[in-house]
Coordinates of C-alpha atoms in Angstrom, one line a residue:
M1 CA -2.2 0.1 2.6
S2 CA -4.0 3.5 3.4
V3 CA -5.3 4.7 7.0
P4 CA -8.4 6.0 5.8
D5 CA -9.6 6.5 10.3
K6 CA -6.3 7.1 11.3
P7 CA -7.0 9.6 15.3
P8 CA -6.3 13.5 14.6
L9 CA -2.6 14.5 16.4
D10 CA -1.9 13.7 19.7
A11 CA -3.4 17.6 21.7
I12 CA 0.3 17.0 23.9
L13 CA 2.1 17.7 19.9
Q14 CA -0.2 19.6 18.5
K15 CA -0.1 22.3 21.8
V16 CA 3.9 22.5 21.2
L17 CA 3.8 22.6 17.6
E18 CA 1.7 25.8 18.4
A19 CA 4.4 27.1 20.9
V20 CA 7.4 25.7 18.9
P21 CA 7.0 25.9 15.5
F22 CA 8.8 23.6 13.0
Q23 CA 8.4 23.1 9.7
L24 CA 11.8 21.3 7.2
T25 CA 11.5 23.5 4.1
T26 CA 14.4 23.7 1.9
D27 CA 13.0 26.9 1.5
G28 CA 16.6 30.2 1.6
G29 CA 18.7 27.8 0.4
P30 CA 21.1 24.7 2.6
E31 CA 22.3 26.8 5.2
A32 CA 19.1 28.7 5.7
A33 CA 17.4 25.6 6.3
R34 CA 20.7 24.3 8.6
A35 CA 20.1 27.6 10.8
R36 CA 16.5 26.6 11.4
F37 CA 17.4 22.8 12.5
R38 CA 19.5 23.7 14.4
D39 CA 18.2 26.3 16.6
L40 CA 15.3 24.1 17.9
P41 CA 15.2 24.3 21.9
R42 CA 16.5 20.9 22.6
P43 CA 17.1 20.7 26.5
P44 CA 20.3 18.4 27.2
V45 CA 18.7 14.8 28.2
H46 CA 21.2 12.0 29.9
Q47 CA 24.1 14.1 30.6
E48 CA 26.2 11.1 33.0
V49 CA 27.0 9.3 29.5
R50 CA 30.5 9.5 28.6
V51 CA 30.6 11.4 24.9
E52 CA 33.7 11.1 23.2
D53 CA 34.2 12.6 20.1
R54 CA 36.6 11.3 16.7
T55 CA 37.2 11.6 13.4
V56 CA 38.1 8.4 11.0
D57 CA 39.4 8.5 7.3
G58 CA 37.0 8.2 5.2
P59 CA 36.8 9.4 0.8
G60 CA 36.5 12.7 1.5
G61 CA 38.0 13.4 3.7
P62 CA 38.3 12.9 8.2
I63 CA 34.2 11.7 8.5
P64 CA 33.9 13.1 12.4
I65 CA 32.1 10.9 14.8
R66 CA 30.3 10.9 17.9
L67 CA 30.5 8.4 20.9
Y68 CA 28.1 7.6 23.4
W69 CA 28.8 4.6 26.0
P70 CA 25.5 2.6 28.3
P71 CA 25.3 3.6 31.4
E72 CA 25.9 -0.1 32.1
A73 CA 29.3 -0.2 30.0
G74 CA 31.6 -1.8 32.1
D75 CA 34.5 -4.5 32.1
A76 CA 32.6 -7.1 28.9
P77 CA 32.6 -5.6 25.4
V78 CA 28.7 -4.1 24.9
P79 CA 27.1 -4.6 21.6
V80 CA 27.5 -1.4 19.5
A81 CA 24.7 1.2 16.7
M82 CA 25.6 3.5 14.3
F83 CA 22.9 6.1 14.4
F84 CA 22.7 8.2 11.3
H85 CA 20.9 11.3 11.8
G86 CA 18.0 12.7 9.5
G87 CA 17.3 15.8 8.2
G88 CA 16.0 15.1 4.7
W89 CA 20.3 14.7 3.7
V90 CA 21.1 18.1 3.9
V91 CA 20.3 19.4 7.5
G92 CA 21.7 17.9 10.8
D93 CA 24.6 17.5 12.4
L94 CA 26.2 15.4 15.8
D95 CA 25.0 18.4 17.7
S96 CA 21.9 18.9 16.6
Y97 CA 21.4 14.9 16.8
D98 CA 23.1 14.8 20.4
N99 CA 19.9 14.2 22.8
D100 CA 19.1 11.3 20.4
A101 CA 22.1 10.0 20.1
R102 CA 22.0 9.7 24.1
R103 CA 18.7 8.3 24.6
H104 CA 19.4 5.6 22.0
A105 CA 23.0 4.6 24.2
V106 CA 20.4 4.8 27.8
G107 CA 17.4 3.2 25.4
S108 CA 19.9 0.2 24.3
G109 CA 22.6 -0.7 26.0
A110 CA 24.4 -0.4 23.6
L111 CA 27.4 2.4 22.6
V112 CA 26.1 4.8 20.2
V113 CA 28.2 5.9 17.2
S114 CA 26.9 8.6 15.2
V115 CA 28.0 9.9 12.2
E116 CA 28.3 13.2 10.7
Y117 CA 28.5 12.7 7.1
R118 CA 28.0 15.2 3.9
L119 CA 25.5 16.8 2.8
A120 CA 23.9 17.6 -0.4
P121 CA 23.2 19.6 -2.3
E122 CA 27.8 20.7 -1.4
H123 CA 27.9 17.2 -1.5
P124 CA 25.4 15.2 -3.0
Y125 CA 24.8 11.0 -3.1
P126 CA 26.3 9.4 -2.8
A127 CA 28.3 10.9 -0.7
A128 CA 26.6 10.7 2.4
V129 CA 25.7 6.6 1.8
D130 CA 30.6 6.4 1.3
D131 CA 30.8 8.6 4.2
V132 CA 28.0 6.6 6.7
W133 CA 29.9 3.0 5.1
A134 CA 33.3 3.6 5.4
A135 CA 32.9 4.4 10.0
T136 CA 30.6 1.4 10.4
R137 CA 33.6 -0.7 8.3
W138 CA 35.9 1.0 10.5
V139 CA 34.0 0.9 14.2
A140 CA 33.5 -3.0 13.2
E141 CA 37.3 -3.3 12.3
H142 CA 38.6 -1.0 16.3
A143 CA 35.3 -2.0 18.0
A144 CA 37.8 -3.7 20.8
D145 CA 39.2 -0.5 21.4
L146 CA 36.3 0.4 21.9
G147 CA 34.8 -2.0 24.6
A148 CA 32.4 -3.1 21.8
D149 CA 31.5 -6.6 20.3
P150 CA 31.3 -6.6 16.4
T151 CA 29.6 -9.5 16.6
R152 CA 26.4 -7.2 17.7
L153 CA 26.9 -4.2 15.2
A154 CA 23.3 -2.3 14.7
V155 CA 22.7 0.3 12.4
A156 CA 20.1 3.0 13.5
G157 CA 18.8 6.2 11.4
D158 CA 15.4 8.1 11.5
S159 CA 14.1 9.7 8.2
A160 CA 17.7 10.5 5.7
G161 CA 19.2 8.8 9.1
G162 CA 16.9 5.5 8.0
N163 CA 17.4 5.2 4.1
L164 CA 21.1 5.0 4.9
A165 CA 20.7 2.7 7.6
A166 CA 18.5 0.7 5.2
V167 CA 21.4 1.0 2.3
V168 CA 24.5 -0.1 5.5
A169 CA 22.5 -3.3 5.8
Q170 CA 21.9 -3.9 1.9
L171 CA 26.2 -2.8 1.8
A172 CA 27.1 -5.0 4.5
R173 CA 24.9 -7.8 3.4
D174 CA 26.1 -7.8 -0.6
T175 CA 30.1 -7.1 0.2
S176 CA 30.8 -9.5 2.7
G177 CA 31.1 -6.6 4.8
P178 CA 30.7 -6.8 8.8
P179 CA 27.4 -8.1 10.2
I180 CA 24.7 -6.2 10.8
A181 CA 23.0 -7.9 13.3
F182 CA 20.0 -5.4 13.5
Q183 CA 18.9 -1.9 12.5
L184 CA 16.3 0.4 13.1
L185 CA 14.7 2.5 11.4
W186 CA 12.7 5.0 12.4
Y187 CA 10.3 6.1 10.0
P188 CA 12.7 6.0 6.7
A189 CA 12.8 7.4 3.1
T190 CA 13.1 4.0 1.8
T191 CA 11.0 3.8 -1.3
W192 CA 10.6 6.8 -3.0
D193 CA 6.9 6.2 -4.5
T194 CA 4.8 8.9 -4.1
S195 CA 2.2 7.4 -5.6
L196 CA 1.5 5.5 -1.8
P197 CA -1.7 7.2 -0.8
S198 CA 0.0 8.9 2.6
F199 CA 2.3 11.0 0.5
T200 CA -1.3 12.4 -0.7
E201 CA -3.0 12.2 2.6
N202 CA 0.0 13.6 4.7
A203 CA 1.0 15.8 1.7
D204 CA 0.5 19.2 4.0
A205 CA 1.2 17.4 7.4
P206 CA 2.7 19.0 10.1
I207 CA 7.1 19.3 10.4
L208 CA 7.1 18.1 6.7
S209 CA 5.4 18.5 3.9
L210 CA 5.1 17.1 -0.2
D211 CA 6.7 19.8 -1.1
A212 CA 9.7 19.1 1.4
V213 CA 10.4 16.0 0.6
A214 CA 10.6 16.5 -2.9
D215 CA 13.0 19.4 -2.4
F216 CA 15.5 17.1 -0.1
S217 CA 14.8 14.6 -2.8
R218 CA 16.2 16.3 -5.5
W219 CA 18.9 17.4 -3.3
Y220 CA 20.3 14.2 -2.7
A221 CA 19.6 12.6 -5.3
K222 CA 21.0 15.8 -7.7
G223 CA 22.3 13.5 -11.9
Q224 CA 21.0 10.2 -11.1
D225 CA 18.4 8.3 -13.0
L226 CA 14.9 8.1 -10.6
G227 CA 13.3 6.0 -13.2
N228 CA 16.0 3.6 -13.0
P229 CA 17.6 4.3 -8.8
P230 CA 20.7 2.3 -7.4
A231 CA 19.7 0.6 -4.8
T232 CA 22.5 2.3 -2.6
L233 CA 19.4 5.6 -2.7
V234 CA 16.7 4.2 -2.8
P235 CA 17.0 0.4 -1.0
G236 CA 13.7 -0.1 -1.6
R237 CA 15.0 -0.8 -5.3
A238 CA 17.0 -4.0 -4.6
T239 CA 16.7 -6.4 -6.3
D240 CA 17.1 -8.6 -2.9
F241 CA 15.6 -8.6 0.2
A242 CA 16.6 -12.4 1.1
E243 CA 19.1 -12.6 4.3
L244 CA 18.9 -9.0 5.6
A245 CA 19.1 -8.2 8.9
P246 CA 16.4 -8.2 10.8
A247 CA 14.0 -5.1 11.7
Y248 CA 12.0 -2.7 13.5
V249 CA 10.4 0.0 11.2
A250 CA 9.0 3.1 13.1
V251 CA 7.0 5.9 11.0
A252 CA 3.9 7.8 12.3
G253 CA 0.3 8.8 11.2
H254 CA 1.2 11.8 9.9
D255 CA 3.8 11.7 7.9
P256 CA 3.9 11.4 4.0
L257 CA 6.0 8.7 5.1
R258 CA 4.5 6.5 6.4
D259 CA 3.2 4.5 4.0
D260 CA 7.5 4.4 1.7
G261 CA 8.2 3.0 5.3
I262 CA 5.9 0.6 5.7
R263 CA 5.9 -0.2 2.0
Y264 CA 9.9 -1.5 3.0
A265 CA 8.9 -3.6 5.7
E266 CA 6.1 -5.7 3.4
L267 CA 9.2 -6.3 1.2
L268 CA 11.4 -7.1 4.0
S269 CA 9.1 -10.0 5.3
A270 CA 8.3 -10.8 1.6
A271 CA 12.1 -12.5 1.4
G272 CA 11.9 -13.8 4.7
V273 CA 13.4 -11.2 7.1
P274 CA 11.6 -10.7 10.8
V275 CA 10.4 -6.9 10.6
E276 CA 7.9 -5.9 13.5
V277 CA 6.3 -2.2 12.3
H278 CA 5.1 0.4 14.4
N279 CA 2.9 2.4 13.3
A280 CA 2.4 6.4 16.2
E281 CA -1.2 7.0 15.2
T282 CA -1.3 10.2 15.9
L283 CA 2.7 11.7 16.0
V284 CA 4.2 13.1 13.0
H285 CA 7.8 13.6 11.0
G286 CA 10.9 13.4 13.1
Y287 CA 8.7 11.8 16.4
L288 CA 12.1 11.1 18.6
G289 CA 13.5 14.9 18.7
Y290 CA 9.1 15.1 21.2
A291 CA 11.1 12.0 22.7
G292 CA 10.5 13.5 26.9
V293 CA 8.4 16.3 25.7
V294 CA 5.1 14.4 24.2
P295 CA 4.5 11.0 26.0
A296 CA 2.8 10.0 23.7
A297 CA 7.0 10.8 21.2
T298 CA 8.2 9.0 24.4
D299 CA 6.4 6.5 24.6
A300 CA 6.6 5.4 20.4
V301 CA 10.6 5.7 21.0
E302 CA 11.3 3.7 24.4
R303 CA 9.1 1.3 21.7
G304 CA 11.6 1.0 19.5
L305 CA 14.7 1.4 21.6
G306 CA 13.3 -1.6 23.4
A307 CA 13.7 -3.6 20.5
L308 CA 17.3 -3.4 19.6
R309 CA 18.1 -3.0 23.4
R310 CA 16.1 -7.3 23.0
A311 CA 18.5 -7.4 19.4
L312 CA 22.0 -6.7 21.4
A313 CA 21.0 -8.7 24.5

């Protein structure tokens, strides 16, 4: 599974990281971490997309969601993709992931529903799961009112959001919930197995280090027995992967989570689930945020969104 001869970091990405340094850490506590992430420069993209903010009822109170209709939306129902943002279950919100959601709507041709779930450590597991699951069920129930086709419902998310997307796909199968047609998992945290080679190989990687993985995971999983975690916390610990939605798993060569995503793809494939893995060998964790700036990141993001578009066509 290890990639000992992986290419070096993309040269353009390296220059961008030098010009705008950023490391995802818990230093200073959750509010400081959120402020650092929120303050990253994000030139607006795809302003042509129609957007609407709403709230839906959740187990912990109203859940903010943001709807993004694809440019081709007309009279015919469009597919729909739930989008769960990353940030270690601790940082991130609708605004900081606005560009990513817009790219998903344009690239996939789907109505994208971005969900602002409750964050740890103030709201540890299972608050985030409860919120994204409630939002997914609401969207499936109200799809017709939104101009969407509930039979073409996908889940997508990056990093912690990839974890949540994988969890929702399992919940939908296990509870006769709304059927999930596809799961798009961007560098997801799915197995929590830090013995995998990439956790050592990329322990001090740009953007996300092994120490940060441990810190964010500890905040989210507060009070849980990680020796025997539930699958709704660690989806790679499920006992059965059969009949889950087809998946596209995107990983990055210079990411501690690289082999975690690859391992989850192997579990899905072994259970007969159609799965495609793409390793962006010269990129880092969080490369969604560098689409439109770093050509290699743009290509990798377009590849994943193309898979989502084809799956929902």
